[in-house]
mmCIF file of C-alpha atoms in Angstrom:
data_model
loop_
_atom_site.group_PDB
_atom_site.id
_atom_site.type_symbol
_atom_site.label_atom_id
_atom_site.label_comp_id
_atom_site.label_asym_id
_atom_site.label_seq_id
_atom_site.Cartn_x
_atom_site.Cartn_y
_atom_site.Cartn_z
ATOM 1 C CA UNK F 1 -0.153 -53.793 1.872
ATOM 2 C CA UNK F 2 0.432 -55.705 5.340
ATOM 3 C CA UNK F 3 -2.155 -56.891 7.816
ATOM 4 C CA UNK F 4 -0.379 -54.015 10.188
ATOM 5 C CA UNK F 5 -0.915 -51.207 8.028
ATOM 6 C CA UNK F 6 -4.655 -51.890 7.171
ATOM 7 C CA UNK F 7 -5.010 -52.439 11.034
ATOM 8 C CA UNK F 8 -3.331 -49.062 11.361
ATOM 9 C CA UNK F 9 -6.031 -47.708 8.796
ATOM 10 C CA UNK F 10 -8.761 -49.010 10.088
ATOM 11 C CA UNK F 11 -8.491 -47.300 12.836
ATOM 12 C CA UNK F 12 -7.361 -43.743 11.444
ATOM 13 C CA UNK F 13 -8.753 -43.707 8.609
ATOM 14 C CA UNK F 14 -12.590 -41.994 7.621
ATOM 15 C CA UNK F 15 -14.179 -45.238 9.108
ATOM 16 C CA UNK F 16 -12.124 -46.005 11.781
ATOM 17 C CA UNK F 17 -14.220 -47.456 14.841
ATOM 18 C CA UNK F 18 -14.787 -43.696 16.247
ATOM 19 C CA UNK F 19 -14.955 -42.185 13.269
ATOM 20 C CA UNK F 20 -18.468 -44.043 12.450
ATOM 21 C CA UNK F 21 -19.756 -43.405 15.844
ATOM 22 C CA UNK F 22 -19.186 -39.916 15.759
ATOM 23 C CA UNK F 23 -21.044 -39.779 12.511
ATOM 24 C CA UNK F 24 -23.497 -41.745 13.891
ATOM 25 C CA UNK F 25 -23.703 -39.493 17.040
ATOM 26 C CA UNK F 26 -23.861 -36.130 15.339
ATOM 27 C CA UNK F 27 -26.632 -37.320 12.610
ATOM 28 C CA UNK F 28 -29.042 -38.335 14.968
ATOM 29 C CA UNK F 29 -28.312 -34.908 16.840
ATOM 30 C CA UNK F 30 -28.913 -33.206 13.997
ATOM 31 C CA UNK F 31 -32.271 -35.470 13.221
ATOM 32 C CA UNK F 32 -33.238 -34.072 16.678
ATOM 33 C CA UNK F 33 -32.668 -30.577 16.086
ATOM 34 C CA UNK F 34 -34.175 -30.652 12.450
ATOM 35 C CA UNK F 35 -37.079 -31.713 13.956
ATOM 36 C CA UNK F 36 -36.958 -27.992 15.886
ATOM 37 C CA UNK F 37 -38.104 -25.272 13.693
ATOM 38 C CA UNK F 38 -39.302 -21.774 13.637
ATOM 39 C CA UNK F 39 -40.540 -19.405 11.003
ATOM 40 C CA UNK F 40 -39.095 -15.654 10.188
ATOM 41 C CA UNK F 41 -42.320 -14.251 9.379
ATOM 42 C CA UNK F 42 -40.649 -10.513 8.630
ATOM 43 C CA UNK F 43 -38.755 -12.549 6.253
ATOM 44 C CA UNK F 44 -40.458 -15.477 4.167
ATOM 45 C CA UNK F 45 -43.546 -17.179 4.233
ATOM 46 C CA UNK F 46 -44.922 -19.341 7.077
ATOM 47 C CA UNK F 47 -44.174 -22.468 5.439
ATOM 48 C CA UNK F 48 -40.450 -21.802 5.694
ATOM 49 C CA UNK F 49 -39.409 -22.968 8.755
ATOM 50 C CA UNK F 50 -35.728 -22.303 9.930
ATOM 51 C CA UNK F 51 -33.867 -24.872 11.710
ATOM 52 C CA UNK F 52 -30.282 -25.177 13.324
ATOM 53 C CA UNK F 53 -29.350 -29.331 12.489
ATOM 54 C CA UNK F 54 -26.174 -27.950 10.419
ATOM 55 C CA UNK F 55 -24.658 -27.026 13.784
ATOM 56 C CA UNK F 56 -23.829 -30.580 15.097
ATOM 57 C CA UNK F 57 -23.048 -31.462 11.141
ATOM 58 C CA UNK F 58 -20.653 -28.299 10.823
ATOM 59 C CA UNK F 59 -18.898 -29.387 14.264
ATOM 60 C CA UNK F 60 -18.529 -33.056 13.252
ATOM 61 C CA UNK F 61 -17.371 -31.574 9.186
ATOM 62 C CA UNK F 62 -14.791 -29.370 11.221
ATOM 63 C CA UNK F 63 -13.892 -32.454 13.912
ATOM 64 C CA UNK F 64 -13.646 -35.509 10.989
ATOM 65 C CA UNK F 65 -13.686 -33.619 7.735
ATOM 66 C CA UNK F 66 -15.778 -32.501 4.953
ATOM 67 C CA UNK F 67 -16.800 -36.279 3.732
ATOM 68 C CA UNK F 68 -17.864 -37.537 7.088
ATOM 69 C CA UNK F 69 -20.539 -33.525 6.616
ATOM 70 C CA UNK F 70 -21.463 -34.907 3.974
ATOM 71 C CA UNK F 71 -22.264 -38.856 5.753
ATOM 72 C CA UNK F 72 -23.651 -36.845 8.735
ATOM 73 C CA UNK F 73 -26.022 -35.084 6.215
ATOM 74 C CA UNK F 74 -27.207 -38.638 5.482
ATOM 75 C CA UNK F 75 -27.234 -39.845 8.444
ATOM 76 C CA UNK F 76 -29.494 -36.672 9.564
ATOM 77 C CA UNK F 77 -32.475 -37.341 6.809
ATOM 78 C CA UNK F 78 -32.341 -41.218 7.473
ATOM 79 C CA UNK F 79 -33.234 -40.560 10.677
ATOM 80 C CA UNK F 80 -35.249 -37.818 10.626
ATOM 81 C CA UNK F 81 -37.759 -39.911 8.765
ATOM 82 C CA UNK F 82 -37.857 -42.185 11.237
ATOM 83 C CA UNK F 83 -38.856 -39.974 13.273
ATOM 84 C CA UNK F 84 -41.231 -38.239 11.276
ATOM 85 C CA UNK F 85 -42.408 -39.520 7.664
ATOM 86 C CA UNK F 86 -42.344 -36.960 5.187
ATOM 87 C CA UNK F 87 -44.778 -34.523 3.993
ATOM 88 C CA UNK F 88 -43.476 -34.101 0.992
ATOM 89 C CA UNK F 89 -42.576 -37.179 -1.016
ATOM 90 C CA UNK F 90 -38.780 -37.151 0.237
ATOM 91 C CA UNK F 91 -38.714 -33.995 -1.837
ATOM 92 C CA UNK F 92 -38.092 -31.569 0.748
ATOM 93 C CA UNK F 93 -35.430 -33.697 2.508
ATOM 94 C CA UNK F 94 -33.337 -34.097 -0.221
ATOM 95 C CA UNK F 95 -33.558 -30.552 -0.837
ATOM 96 C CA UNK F 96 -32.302 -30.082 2.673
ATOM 97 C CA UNK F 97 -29.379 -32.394 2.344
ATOM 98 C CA UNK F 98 -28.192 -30.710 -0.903
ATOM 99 C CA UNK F 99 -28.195 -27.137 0.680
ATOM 100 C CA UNK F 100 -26.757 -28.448 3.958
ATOM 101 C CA UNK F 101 -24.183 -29.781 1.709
ATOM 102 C CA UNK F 102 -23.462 -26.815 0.092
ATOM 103 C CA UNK F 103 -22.719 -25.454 3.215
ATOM 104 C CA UNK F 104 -20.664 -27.923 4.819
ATOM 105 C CA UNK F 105 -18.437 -28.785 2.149
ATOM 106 C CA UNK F 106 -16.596 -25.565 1.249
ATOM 107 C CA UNK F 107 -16.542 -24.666 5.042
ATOM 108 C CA UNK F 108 -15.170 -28.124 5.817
ATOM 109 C CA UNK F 109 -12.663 -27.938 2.813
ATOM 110 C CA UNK F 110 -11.401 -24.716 3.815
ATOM 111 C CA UNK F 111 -10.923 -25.622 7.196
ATOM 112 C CA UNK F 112 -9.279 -28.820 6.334
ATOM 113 C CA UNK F 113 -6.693 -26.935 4.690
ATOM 114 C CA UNK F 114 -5.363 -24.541 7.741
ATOM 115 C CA UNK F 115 -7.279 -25.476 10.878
ATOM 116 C CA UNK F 116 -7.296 -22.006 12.035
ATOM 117 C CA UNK F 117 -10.064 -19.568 13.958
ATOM 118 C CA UNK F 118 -9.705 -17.549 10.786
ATOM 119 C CA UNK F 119 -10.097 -20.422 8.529
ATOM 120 C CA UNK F 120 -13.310 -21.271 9.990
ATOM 121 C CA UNK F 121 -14.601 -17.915 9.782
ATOM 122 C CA UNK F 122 -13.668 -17.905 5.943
ATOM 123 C CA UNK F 123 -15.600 -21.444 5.578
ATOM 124 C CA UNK F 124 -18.353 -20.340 7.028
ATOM 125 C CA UNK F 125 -18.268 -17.128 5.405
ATOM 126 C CA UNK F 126 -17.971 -18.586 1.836
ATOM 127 C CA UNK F 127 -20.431 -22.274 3.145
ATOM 128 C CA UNK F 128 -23.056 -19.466 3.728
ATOM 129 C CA UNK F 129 -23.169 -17.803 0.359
ATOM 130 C CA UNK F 130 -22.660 -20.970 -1.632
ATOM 131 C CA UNK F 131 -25.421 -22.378 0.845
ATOM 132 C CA UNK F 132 -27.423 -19.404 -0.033
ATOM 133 C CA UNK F 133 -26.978 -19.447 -4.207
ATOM 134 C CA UNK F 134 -27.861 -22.964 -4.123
ATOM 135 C CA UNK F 135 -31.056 -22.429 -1.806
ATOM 136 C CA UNK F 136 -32.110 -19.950 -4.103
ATOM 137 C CA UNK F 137 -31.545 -22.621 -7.177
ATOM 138 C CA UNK F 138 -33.037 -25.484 -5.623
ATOM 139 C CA UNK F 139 -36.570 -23.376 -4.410
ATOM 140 C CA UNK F 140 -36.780 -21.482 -7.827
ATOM 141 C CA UNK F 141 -36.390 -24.762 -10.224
ATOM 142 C CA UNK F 142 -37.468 -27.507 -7.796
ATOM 143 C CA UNK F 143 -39.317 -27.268 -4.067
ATOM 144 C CA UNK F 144 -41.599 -23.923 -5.369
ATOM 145 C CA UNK F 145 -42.493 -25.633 -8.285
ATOM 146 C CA UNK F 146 -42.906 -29.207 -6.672
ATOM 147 C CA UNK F 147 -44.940 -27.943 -4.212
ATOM 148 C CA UNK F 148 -47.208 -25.958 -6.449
ATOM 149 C CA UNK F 149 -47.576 -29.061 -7.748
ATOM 150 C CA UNK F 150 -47.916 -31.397 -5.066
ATOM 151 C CA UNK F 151 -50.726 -29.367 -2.677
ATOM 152 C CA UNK F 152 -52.515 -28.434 -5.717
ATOM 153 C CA UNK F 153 -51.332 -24.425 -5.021
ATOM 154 C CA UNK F 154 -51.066 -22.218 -8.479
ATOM 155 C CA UNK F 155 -47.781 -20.719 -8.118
ATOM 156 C CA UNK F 156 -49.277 -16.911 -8.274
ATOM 157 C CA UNK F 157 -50.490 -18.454 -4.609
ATOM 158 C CA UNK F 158 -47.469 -19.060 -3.189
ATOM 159 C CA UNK F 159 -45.716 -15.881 -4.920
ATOM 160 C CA UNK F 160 -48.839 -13.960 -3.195
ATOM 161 C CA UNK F 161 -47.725 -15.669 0.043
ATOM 162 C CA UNK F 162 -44.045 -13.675 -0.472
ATOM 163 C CA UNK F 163 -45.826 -10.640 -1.807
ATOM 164 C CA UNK F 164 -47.989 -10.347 1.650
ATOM 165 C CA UNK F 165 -44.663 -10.177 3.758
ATOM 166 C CA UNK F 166 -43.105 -7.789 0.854
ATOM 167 C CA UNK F 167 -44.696 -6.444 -1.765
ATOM 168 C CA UNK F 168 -41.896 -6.084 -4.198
ATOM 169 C CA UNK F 169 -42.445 -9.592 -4.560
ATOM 170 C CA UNK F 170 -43.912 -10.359 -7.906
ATOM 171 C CA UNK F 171 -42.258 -13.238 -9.495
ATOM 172 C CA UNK F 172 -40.439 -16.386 -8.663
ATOM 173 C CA UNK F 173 -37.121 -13.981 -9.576
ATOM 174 C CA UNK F 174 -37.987 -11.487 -6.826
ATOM 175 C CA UNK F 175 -39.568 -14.236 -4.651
ATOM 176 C CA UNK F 176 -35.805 -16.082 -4.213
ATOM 177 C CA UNK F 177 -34.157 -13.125 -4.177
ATOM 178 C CA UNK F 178 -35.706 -10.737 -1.614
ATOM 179 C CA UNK F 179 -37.414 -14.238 0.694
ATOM 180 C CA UNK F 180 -35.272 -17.255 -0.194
ATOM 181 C CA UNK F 181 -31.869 -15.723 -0.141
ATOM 182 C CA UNK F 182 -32.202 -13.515 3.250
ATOM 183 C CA UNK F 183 -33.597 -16.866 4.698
ATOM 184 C CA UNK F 184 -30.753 -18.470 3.825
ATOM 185 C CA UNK F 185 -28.192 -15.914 5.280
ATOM 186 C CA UNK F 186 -29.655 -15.768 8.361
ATOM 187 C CA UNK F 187 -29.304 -19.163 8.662
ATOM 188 C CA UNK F 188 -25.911 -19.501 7.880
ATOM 189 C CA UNK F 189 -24.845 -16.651 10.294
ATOM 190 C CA UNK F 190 -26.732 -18.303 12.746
ATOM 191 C CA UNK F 191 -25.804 -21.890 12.210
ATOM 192 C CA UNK F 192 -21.871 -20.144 12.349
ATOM 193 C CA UNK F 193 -22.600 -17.821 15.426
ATOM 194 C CA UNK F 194 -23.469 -21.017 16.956
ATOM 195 C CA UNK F 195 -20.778 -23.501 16.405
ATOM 196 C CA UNK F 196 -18.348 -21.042 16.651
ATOM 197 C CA UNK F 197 -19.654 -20.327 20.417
ATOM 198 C CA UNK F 198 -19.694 -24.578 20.778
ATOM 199 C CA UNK F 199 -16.720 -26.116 18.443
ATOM 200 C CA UNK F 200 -13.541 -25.355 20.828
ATOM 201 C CA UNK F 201 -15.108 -27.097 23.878
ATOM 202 C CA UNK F 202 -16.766 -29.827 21.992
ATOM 203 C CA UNK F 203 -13.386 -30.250 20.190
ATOM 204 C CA UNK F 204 -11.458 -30.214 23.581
ATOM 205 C CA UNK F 205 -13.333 -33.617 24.536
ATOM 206 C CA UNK F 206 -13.456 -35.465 21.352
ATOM 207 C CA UNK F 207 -9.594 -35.385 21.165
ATOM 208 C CA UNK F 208 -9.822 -35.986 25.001
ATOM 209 C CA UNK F 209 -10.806 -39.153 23.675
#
């Protein structure tokens, strides 16, 4: 390969000069919105906090491509704990970066493949359910039992927690299914509600430049 054509590379290519500061950019955005949380008491218990940091992730997945989500996602935690040290042994942000990763892939993978309004909407669509099953995965086998674990909480505790929001809560089965997985979809329509309102301008000035 010539010196020309790695030149050309290097600057089209995944790390190409604006490439990295993009990712750079839109990680330490979404540090800054991670850091902005609320709960859905009618939903899930208090210590289930929603937040909205996939938005500047799904616009730079949809902008770069699905690897440079997936950097972004990195970049997010990295700086998000130096920000604010974790509570929970790094636990809890590496469960966020593997569901915010389940989101942003497919949707960035089908978008990649027909940038489209409607292929978007289908990445979204099918980011938010995959986001959902594996939210449900990761709180049933890892962050309920970690944190049982970790703030000294029996699990029939934290189950009770569920069950005082809905009582057909009884197990960790019904907790996930009837807390854990509306959580999740109403963060995925929200997280797409929102970047579908922001991507087109945003998009409009990053090719500006």
């Amino acid at each position: 390969m010539s010196h020309e054509n790695v030149a050309v590379r290097a600057k089209t290519g995944l790390l190409s000069v604006k490439n990295v500061v993009l990712i750079g950019m839109f990680g330490a955005l979404a540090a800054v919105v991670m850091m902005i949380e609320f709960p859905l008491p009618m939903i899930a218990p208090a210590f289930y906090e929603l937040d909205l940091s996939e938005v500047p992730a799904l616009v730079g997945t949809f902008a770069i491509g699905p690897v440079a989500g997936v950097m972004i996602e990195a970049v997010k935690i990295l700086v998000k704990l130096l920000l604010k040290p974790t509570s929970t042994a790094y636990v809890g942000e590496l469960a966020n970066f593997c569901i915010g990763c389940a989101y942003l892939l497919p949707a960035g993978l089908i978008y990649m493949r027909n940038k489209s309004k409607k292929s978007a909407l289908t990445g979204m669509v099918v980011g938010t359910i995959i986001m959902t099953v594996a939210g449900c995965l990761i709180n049933a086998y890892v962050l309920l039992p970690f944190y049982s674990r970790f703030y000294g909480m029996p699990m029939e505790t934290l189950i009770g927690m569920g069950a005082a929001i809905n009582p057909a809560i009884g197990n960790v089965l019904t907790f996930v299914i009837i807390a854990v997985a509306p959580f999740n979809i109403i963060k995925g329509i929200l997280i797409s509600a929102v970047t579908l309102m922001i991507y087109k301008r945003i998009s409009v000035i990053l090719k500006a430049h």
